[in-house]
Coordinates of C-alpha atoms in Angstrom, one line a residue:
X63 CA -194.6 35.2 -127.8
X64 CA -191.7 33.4 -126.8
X65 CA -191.7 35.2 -122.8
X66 CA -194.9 34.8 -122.7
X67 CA -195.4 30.8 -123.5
X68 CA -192.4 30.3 -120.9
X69 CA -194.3 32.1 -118.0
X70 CA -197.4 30.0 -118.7
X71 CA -195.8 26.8 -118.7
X72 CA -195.1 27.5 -114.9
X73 CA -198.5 28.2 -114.6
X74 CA -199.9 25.0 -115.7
X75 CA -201.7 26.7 -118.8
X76 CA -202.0 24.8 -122.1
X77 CA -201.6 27.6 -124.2
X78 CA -201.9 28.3 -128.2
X79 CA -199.3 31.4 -129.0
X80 CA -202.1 33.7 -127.2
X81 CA -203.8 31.9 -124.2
X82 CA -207.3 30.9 -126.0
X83 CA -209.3 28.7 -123.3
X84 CA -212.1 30.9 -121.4
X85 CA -215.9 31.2 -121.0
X86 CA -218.2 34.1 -121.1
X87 CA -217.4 35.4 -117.4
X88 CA -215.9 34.4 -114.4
X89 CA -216.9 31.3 -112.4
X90 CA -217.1 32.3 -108.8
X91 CA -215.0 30.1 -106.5
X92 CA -215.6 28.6 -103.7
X93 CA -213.5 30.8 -101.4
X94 CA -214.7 29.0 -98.3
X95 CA -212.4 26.5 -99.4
X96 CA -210.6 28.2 -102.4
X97 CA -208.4 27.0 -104.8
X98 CA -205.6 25.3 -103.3
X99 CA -202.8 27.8 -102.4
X100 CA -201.1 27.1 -98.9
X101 CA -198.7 29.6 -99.9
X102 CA -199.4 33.3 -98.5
X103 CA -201.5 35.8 -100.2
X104 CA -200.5 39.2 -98.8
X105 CA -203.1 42.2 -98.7
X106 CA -205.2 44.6 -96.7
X107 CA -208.3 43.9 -98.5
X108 CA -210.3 40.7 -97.7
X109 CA -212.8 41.6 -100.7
X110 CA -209.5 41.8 -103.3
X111 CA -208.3 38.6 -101.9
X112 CA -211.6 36.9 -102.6
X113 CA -211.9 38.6 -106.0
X114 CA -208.0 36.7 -106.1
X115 CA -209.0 33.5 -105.2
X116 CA -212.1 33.5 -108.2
X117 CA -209.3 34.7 -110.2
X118 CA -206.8 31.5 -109.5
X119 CA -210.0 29.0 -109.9
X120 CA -210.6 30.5 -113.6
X121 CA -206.6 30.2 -114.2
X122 CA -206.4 26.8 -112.4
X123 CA -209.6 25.8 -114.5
X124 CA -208.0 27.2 -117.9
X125 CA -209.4 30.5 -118.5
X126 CA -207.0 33.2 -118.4
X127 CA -208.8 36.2 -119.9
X128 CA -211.5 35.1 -116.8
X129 CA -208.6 35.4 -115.1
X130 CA -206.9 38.0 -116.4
X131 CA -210.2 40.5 -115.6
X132 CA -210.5 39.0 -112.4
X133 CA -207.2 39.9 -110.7
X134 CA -206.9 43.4 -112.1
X135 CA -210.1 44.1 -110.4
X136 CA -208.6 42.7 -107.2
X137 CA -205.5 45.1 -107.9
X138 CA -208.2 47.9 -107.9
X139 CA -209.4 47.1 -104.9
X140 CA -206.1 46.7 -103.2
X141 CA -203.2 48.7 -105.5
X142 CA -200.6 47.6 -103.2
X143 CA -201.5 43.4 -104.0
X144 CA -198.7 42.2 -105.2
X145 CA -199.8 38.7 -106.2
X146 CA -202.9 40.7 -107.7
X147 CA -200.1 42.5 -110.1
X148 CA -198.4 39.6 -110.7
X149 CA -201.0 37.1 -112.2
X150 CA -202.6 39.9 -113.5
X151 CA -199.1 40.0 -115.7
X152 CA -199.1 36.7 -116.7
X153 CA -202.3 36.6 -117.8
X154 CA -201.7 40.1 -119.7
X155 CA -203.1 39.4 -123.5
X156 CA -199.6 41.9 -124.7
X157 CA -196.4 42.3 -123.5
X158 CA -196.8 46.3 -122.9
X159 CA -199.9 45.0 -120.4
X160 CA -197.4 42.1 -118.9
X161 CA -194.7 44.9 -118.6
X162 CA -196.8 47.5 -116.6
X163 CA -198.4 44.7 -114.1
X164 CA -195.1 43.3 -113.4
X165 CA -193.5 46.4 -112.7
X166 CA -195.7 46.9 -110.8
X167 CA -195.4 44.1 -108.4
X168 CA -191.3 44.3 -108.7
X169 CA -192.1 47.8 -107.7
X170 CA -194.0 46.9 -104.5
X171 CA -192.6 43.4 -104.1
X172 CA -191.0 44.3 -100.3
X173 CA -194.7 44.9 -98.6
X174 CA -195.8 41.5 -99.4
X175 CA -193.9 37.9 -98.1
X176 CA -190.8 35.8 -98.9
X177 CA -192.9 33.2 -100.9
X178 CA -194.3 36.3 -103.5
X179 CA -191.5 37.7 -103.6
X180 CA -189.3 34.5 -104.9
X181 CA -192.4 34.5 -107.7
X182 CA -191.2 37.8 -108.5
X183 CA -187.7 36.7 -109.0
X184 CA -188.7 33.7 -110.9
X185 CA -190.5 35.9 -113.1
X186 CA -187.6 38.5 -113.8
X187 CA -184.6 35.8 -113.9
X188 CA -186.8 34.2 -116.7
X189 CA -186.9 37.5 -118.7
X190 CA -183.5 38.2 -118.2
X191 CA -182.9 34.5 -120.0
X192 CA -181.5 33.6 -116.4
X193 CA -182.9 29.9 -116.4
X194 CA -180.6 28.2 -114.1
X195 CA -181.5 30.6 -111.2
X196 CA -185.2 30.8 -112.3
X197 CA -185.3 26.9 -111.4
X198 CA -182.7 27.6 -108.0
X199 CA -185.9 30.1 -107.4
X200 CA -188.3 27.5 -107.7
X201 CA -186.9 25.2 -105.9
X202 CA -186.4 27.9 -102.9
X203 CA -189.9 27.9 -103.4
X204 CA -191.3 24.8 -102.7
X205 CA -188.9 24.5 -99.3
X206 CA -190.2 27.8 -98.3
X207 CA -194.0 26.2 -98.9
X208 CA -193.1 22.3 -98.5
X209 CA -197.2 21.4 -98.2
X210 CA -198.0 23.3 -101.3
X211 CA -198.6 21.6 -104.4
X212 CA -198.8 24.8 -106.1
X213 CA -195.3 25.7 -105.5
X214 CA -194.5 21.7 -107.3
X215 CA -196.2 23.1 -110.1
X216 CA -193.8 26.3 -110.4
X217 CA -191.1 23.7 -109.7
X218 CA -192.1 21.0 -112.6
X219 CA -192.1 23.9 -115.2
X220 CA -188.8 25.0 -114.1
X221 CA -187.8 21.9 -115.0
X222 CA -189.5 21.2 -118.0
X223 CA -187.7 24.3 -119.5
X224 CA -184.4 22.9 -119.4
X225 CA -186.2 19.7 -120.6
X226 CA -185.6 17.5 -117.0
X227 CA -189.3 16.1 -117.6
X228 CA -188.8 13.0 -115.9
X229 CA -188.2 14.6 -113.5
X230 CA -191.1 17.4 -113.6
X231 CA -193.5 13.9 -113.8
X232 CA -191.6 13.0 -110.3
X233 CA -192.5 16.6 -108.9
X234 CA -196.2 16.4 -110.7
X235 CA -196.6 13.1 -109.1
X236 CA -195.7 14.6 -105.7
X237 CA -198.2 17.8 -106.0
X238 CA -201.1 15.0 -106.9
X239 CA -200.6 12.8 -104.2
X240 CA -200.3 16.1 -101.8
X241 CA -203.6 17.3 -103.6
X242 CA -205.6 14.5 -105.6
X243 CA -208.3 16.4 -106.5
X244 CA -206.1 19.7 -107.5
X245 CA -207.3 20.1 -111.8
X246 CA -204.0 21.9 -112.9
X247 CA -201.6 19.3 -112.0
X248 CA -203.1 16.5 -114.3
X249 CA -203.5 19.3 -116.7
X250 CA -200.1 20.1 -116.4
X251 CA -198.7 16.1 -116.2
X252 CA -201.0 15.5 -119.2
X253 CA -199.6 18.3 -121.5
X254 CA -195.7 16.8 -120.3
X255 CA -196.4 13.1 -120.9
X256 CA -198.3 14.1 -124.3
X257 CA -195.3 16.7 -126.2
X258 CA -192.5 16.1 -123.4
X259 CA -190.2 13.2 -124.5
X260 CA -189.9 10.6 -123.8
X261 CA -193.4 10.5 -124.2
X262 CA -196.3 8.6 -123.2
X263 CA -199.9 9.1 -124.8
X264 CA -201.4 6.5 -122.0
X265 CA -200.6 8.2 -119.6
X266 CA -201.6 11.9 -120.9
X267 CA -204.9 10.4 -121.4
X268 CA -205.3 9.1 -117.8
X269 CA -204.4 12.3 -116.6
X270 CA -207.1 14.3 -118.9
X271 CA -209.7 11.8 -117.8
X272 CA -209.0 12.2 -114.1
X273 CA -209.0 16.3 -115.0
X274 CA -212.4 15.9 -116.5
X275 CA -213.6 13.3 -113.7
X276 CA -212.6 16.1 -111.1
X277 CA -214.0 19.2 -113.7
X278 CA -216.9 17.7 -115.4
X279 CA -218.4 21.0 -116.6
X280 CA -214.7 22.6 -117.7
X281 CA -214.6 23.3 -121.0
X282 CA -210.7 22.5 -121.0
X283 CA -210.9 19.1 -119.8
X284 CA -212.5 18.0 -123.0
X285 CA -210.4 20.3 -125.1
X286 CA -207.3 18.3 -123.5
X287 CA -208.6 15.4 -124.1
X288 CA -208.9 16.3 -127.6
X289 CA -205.6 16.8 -127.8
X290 CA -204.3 13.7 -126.8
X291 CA -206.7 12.2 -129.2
X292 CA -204.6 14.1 -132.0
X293 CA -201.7 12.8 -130.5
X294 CA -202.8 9.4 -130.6
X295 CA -203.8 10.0 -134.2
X296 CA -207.2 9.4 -133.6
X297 CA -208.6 12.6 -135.3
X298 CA -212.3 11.4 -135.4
X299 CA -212.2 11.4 -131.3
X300 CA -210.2 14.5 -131.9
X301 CA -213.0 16.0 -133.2
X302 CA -215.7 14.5 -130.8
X303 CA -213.9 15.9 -128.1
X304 CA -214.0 19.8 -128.7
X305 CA -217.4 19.4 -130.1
X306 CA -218.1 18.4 -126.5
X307 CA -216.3 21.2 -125.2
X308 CA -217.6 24.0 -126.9
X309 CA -220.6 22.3 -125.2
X310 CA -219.4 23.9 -121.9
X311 CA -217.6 26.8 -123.2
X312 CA -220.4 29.8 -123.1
X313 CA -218.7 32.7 -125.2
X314 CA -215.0 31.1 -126.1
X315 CA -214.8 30.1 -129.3
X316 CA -211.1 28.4 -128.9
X317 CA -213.1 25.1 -129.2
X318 CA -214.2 26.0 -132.4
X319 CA -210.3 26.6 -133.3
X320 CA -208.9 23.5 -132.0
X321 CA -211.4 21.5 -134.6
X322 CA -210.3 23.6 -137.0
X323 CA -207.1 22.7 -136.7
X324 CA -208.5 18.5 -137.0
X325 CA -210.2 18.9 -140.0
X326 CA -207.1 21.1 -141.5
X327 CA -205.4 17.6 -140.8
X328 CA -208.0 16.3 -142.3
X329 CA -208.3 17.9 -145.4
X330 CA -211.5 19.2 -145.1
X331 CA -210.4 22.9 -145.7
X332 CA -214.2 24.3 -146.0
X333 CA -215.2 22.6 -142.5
X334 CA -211.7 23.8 -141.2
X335 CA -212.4 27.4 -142.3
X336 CA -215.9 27.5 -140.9
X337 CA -214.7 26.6 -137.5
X338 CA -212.0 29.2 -137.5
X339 CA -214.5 31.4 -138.7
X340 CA -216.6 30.9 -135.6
X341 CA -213.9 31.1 -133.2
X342 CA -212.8 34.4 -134.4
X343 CA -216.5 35.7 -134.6
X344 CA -216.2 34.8 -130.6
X345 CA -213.5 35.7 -130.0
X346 CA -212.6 37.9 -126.8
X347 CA -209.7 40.5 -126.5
X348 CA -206.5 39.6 -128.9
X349 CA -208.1 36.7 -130.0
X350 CA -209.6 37.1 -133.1
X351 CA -206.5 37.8 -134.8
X352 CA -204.8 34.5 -133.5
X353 CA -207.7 32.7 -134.3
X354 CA -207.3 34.3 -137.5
X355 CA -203.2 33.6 -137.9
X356 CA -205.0 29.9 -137.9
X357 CA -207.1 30.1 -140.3
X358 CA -204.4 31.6 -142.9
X359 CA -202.6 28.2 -142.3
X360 CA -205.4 26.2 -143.6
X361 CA -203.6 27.5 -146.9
X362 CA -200.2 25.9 -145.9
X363 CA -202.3 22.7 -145.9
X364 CA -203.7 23.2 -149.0
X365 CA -200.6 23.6 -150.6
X366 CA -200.9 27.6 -151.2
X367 CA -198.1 29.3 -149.3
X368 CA -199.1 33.1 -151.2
X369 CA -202.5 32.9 -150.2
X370 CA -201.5 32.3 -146.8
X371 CA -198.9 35.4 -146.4
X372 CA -201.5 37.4 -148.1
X373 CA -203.9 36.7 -145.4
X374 CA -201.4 37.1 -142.6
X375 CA -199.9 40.3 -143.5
X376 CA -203.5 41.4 -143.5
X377 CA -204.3 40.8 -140.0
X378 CA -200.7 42.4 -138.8
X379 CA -201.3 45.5 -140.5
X380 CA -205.4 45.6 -139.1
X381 CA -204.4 44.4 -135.4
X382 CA -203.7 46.9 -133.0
X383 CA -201.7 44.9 -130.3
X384 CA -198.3 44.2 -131.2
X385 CA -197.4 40.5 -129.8
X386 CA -200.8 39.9 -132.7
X387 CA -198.7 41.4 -135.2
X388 CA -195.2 39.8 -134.4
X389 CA -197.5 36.2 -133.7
X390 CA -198.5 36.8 -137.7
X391 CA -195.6 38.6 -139.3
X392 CA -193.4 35.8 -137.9
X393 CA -195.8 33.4 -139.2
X394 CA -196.0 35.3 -142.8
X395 CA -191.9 35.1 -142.6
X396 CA -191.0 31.3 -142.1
X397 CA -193.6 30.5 -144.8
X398 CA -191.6 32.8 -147.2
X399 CA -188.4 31.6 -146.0
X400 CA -189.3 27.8 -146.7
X401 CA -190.4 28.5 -150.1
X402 CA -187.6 30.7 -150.9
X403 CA -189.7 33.8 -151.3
X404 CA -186.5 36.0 -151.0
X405 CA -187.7 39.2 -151.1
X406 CA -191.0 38.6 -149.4
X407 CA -189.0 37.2 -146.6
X408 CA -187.1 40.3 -146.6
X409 CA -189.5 42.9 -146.8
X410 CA -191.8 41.1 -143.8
X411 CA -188.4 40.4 -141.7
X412 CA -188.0 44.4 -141.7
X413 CA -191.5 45.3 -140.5
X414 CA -190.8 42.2 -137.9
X415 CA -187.7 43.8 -136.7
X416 CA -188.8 47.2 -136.1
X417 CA -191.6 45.8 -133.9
X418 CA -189.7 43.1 -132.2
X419 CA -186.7 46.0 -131.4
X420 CA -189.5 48.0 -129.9
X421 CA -190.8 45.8 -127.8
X422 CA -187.2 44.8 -126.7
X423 CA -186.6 48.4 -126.1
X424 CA -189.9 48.6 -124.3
X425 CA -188.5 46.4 -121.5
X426 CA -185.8 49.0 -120.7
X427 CA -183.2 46.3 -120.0
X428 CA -180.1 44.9 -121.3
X429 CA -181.1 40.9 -120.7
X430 CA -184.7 42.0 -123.1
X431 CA -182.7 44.2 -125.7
X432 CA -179.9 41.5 -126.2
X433 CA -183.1 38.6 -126.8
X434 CA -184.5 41.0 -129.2
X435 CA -180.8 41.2 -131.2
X436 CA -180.4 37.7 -130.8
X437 CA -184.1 36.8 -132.5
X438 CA -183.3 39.2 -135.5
X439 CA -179.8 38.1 -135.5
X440 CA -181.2 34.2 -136.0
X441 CA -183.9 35.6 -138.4
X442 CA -181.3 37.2 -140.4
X443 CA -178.9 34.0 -140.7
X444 CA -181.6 32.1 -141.9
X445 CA -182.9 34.7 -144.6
X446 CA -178.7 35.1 -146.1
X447 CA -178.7 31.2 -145.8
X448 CA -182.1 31.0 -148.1
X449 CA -180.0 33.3 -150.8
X450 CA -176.7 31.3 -150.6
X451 CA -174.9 34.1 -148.9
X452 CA -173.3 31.3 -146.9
X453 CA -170.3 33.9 -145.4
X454 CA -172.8 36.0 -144.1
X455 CA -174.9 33.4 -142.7
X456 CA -171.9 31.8 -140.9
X457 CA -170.8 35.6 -139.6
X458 CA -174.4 36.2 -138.1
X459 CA -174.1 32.5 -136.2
X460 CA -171.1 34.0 -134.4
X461 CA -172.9 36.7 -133.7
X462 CA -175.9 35.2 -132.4
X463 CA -173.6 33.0 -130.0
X464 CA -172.1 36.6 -128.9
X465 CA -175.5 37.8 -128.0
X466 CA -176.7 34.7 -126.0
X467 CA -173.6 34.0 -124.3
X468 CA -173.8 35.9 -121.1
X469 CA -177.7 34.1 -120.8
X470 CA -177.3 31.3 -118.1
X471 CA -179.8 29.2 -120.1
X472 CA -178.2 25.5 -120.9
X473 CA -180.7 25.3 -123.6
X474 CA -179.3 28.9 -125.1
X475 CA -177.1 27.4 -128.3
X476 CA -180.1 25.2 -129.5
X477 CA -180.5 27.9 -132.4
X478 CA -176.8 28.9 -133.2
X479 CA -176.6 24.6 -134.2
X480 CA -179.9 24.8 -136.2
X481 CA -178.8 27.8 -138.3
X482 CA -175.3 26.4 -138.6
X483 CA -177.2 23.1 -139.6
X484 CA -179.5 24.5 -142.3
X485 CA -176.1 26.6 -143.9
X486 CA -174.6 22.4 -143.7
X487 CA -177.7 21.5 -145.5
X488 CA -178.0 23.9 -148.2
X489 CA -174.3 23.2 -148.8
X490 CA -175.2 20.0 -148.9
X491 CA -172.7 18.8 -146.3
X492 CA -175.4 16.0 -144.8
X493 CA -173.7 14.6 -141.9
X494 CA -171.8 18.0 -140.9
X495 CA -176.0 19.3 -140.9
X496 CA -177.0 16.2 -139.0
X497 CA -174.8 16.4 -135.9
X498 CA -175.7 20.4 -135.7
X499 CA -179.1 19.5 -135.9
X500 CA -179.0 16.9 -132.9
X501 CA -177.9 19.5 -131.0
X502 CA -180.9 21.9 -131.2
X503 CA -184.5 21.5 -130.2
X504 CA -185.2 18.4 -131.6
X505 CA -187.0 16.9 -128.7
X506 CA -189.8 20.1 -129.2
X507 CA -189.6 21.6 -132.9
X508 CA -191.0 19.2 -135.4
X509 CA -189.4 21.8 -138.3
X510 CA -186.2 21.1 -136.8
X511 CA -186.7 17.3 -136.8
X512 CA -187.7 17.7 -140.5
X513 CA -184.6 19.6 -141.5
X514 CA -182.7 16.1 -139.6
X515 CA -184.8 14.1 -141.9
X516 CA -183.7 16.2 -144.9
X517 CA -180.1 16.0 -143.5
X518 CA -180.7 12.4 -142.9
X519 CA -182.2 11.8 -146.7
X520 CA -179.5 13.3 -148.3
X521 CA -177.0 11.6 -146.4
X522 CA -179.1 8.3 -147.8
X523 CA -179.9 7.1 -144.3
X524 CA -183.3 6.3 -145.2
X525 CA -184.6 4.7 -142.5
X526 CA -183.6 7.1 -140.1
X527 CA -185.0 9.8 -142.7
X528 CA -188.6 8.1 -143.2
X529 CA -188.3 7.3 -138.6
X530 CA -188.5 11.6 -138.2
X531 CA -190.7 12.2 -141.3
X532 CA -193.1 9.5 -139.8
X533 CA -193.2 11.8 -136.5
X534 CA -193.5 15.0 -137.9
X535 CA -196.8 13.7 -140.4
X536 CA -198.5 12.4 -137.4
X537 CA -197.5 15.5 -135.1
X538 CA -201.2 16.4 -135.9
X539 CA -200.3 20.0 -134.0
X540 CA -200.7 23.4 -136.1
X541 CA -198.2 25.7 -135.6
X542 CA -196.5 27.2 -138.8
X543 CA -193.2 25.1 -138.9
X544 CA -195.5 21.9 -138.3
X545 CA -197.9 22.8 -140.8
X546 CA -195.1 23.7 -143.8
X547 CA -193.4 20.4 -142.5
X548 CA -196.2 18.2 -142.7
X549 CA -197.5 19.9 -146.4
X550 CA -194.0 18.6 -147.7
X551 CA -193.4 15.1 -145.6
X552 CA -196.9 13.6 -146.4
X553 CA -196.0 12.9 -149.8
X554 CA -193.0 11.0 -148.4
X555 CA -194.9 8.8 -145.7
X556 CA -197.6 7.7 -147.6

């Protein structure tokens, strides 16, 4: 869920749609020395702020269902914590769980100090789509705590969402040499040198050695590594690497995903489904059914788009938690959409509203209910583009810009110029598509850098065409857009 992967990134997480990275129970700090805060941690309750602390070494460390159970036991110790509520929030597996935590902590925010309650603010001004004072916030944060590299790492995700990343490495670089042996900020570098442009895969790999250097017996360390093996394109190593952490994983089968995903890329689609199998026979809490959302793409690899919906409609209509069935009803839709499945489209885009507008309502505020307009609002531009209905398409762009314009979000038109790009493309006005294009989220959306290459190909600007198709084939991430991008550019690339 969109809210959700935004909170994490301030967190230092590497997260896959869900959170997936955990082990069988909680590894007990050290709370001598604790994880590295030097930021206050306000309750009455020395046993809930140890029960805390084990909580942020499980979160710092990469396990956030560890954590997750860990802080709402603090909060029952102490239910006036307010740092207790709020990680236990971020960590919350669906956004009903997030909502009541960080209520919660809003709620009770004035009993605990300045520093927790600016976390608080950054965490509402980013679900009221109020970036620009989410990243004033952090930065009020880190002069409130100027010797805590914790409050850089708030700071360096601030700024990675309005994609400043060199300067996010400038703040990471500050929080390591404050704290060189403190695990989430190479964790966090890594993950912006490896998919934050400009990028730089040498130097995501130094960082993920130094992590697994300082964290030798962390699952995640390996796992990261893995991925900036993929990145590299060495998908052998790729492999290697979460064999090795599944070594040190216990109970959590997200290893067992992540090699999935390499021998999807692959092409080995029987060794691709075992694995997925595995990780969703593991799986803890809402995992299973994103594990599963995986394992229905290994059909988008293998070039069947039905069998794939089939599967994901499936696991929407047997999961219980709702951000499971957006994660694969939205999933089920964009395949549909990109192979002109009209109706399908349709008919999953209605069950996808009605959930999505419940969850938006859920909130109870105006910021939440206009994000949940604007998504369906997008959706539904997309779908009457598909079907030619280009007047209707164009209509629901202007609407969509209605909806986001109060948002103080620079970043906030990126999908007002992609839908206005695809209605140029299926018109087949190439270089009206490309400039929209360049003006969404091409630095992070590799289906939006393969619509450019479309744009680019029609416009016969090869070269430039065959440049983004080159990027998105190597990619070697799975998320639906990349995998539906990938199943069509290969052909073109090889």
């Amino acid at each position: 869920m969109k809210i959700k992967l935004l909170l994490f990134s301030f967190l230092a997480l590497v997260t896959i749609i869900l959170g997936c990275k955990e082990s069988v129970k909680p590894k007990e700090a050290v709370i001598e020395e604790g994880p590295i805060m030097k930021m206050p941690i306000t309750t009455a309750s020395p046993q809930a702020k140890k029960t805390f602390l084990t909580g942020m070494e499980a979160l710092d460390m990469g396990r956030p269902i560890d954590a997750h159970e860990t802080f709402v036991q603090a909060t029952q110790r102490d239910p006036n914590f307010v740092m207790g509520h709020l990680m236990s929030a971020l960590t919350a597996d669906s956004f009903e769980e997030f909502l009541t935590s960080f209520k919660r902590a809003e709620t009770i925010s004035a009993r605990a100090s300045e520093s927790e309650n600016i976390l608080v603010q950054i965490v509402r001004a980013n679900l009221d789509n109020n970036v620009d004072k989410a990243l004033e916030l952090s930065q009020q944060l880190v002069n409130v705590n100027p010797e805590s590299p914790r409050a850089l790492l708030w700071l360096a995700g601030g700024l990675e969402g309005v994609n400043k990343n060199v300067e996010a490495r400038e703040v990471l670089d500050q929080a390591i040499a404050m704290a060189p042996d403190f695990v989430p900020a190479y964790f966090q570098a890594g993950n912006n040198y490896m998919f934050n442009e400009p990028k730089d895969l040498k130097k995501a790999e130094e960082m993920f050695l130094k992590a697994a250097e300082l964290a030798p017996e962390e699952a995640n360390s390996y796992d990261l590594l893995g991925d900036v093996y993929r990145s590299q394109g060495d998908l052998e190593k790729a492999r290697d690497a979460y064999t090795k952490a599944a070594e040190y994983s216990g109970a959590d089968g997200s290893p067992y995903q992540q090699r999935g995903h390499v021998n999807s890329f692959l092409g080995d689609y029987d060794a691709a489904r075992a694995d997925y199998d595995k990780s969703i026979e593991m799986g803890r809490s809402n995992q299973k059914a994103a594990f599963a959302v995986y394992k229905a793409y290994v059909n988008i690899h293998a070039g069947k788009p039905s069998q794939a919906i089939k599967e994901l409609e499936a696991i929407a209509a047997e999961t219980s938690n709702t951000s499971s069935m957006l994660f694969a009803l939205s999933s089920a839709y964009w395949i549909a959409l990109h192979h002109n499945m009209h109706n399908k489209a349709q008919s999953i885009h209605n069950l996808w509203k009605t959930i999505r507008m419940q969850q938006a309502e859920l909130g109870g505020t105006e910021e939440l209910l206009r994000n949940g307009k604007a998504d369906v609002v997008y959706r539904e531009g997309l779908l009457a583009c598909s079907k030619r209905q280009y007047n209707t398409a164009n209509a629901k762009a202007e609407e969509f810009a209605k909806l986001v314009e109060p948002d103080a979000d620079p970043r906030k038109m990126e999908r007002y110029h992609q839908l206005k790009g695809t209605i140029a493309l299926e018109q087949k006005s190439y270089n009206k598509a490309i400039e929209e294009f360049q003006k969404g989220d091409i630095q992070n959306n590799m289906y939006v850098k393969y619509l450019l290459g479309k744009s680019y190909e029609g416009a016969k600007k090869m070269e430039e065409a065959v440049a983004l198709y080159n990027e998105v084939a190597t990619h070697n991430f799975n998320g639906v857009g990349e995998a539906l991008a990938r199943q069509e550019v290969l052909p073109k690339v090889r």
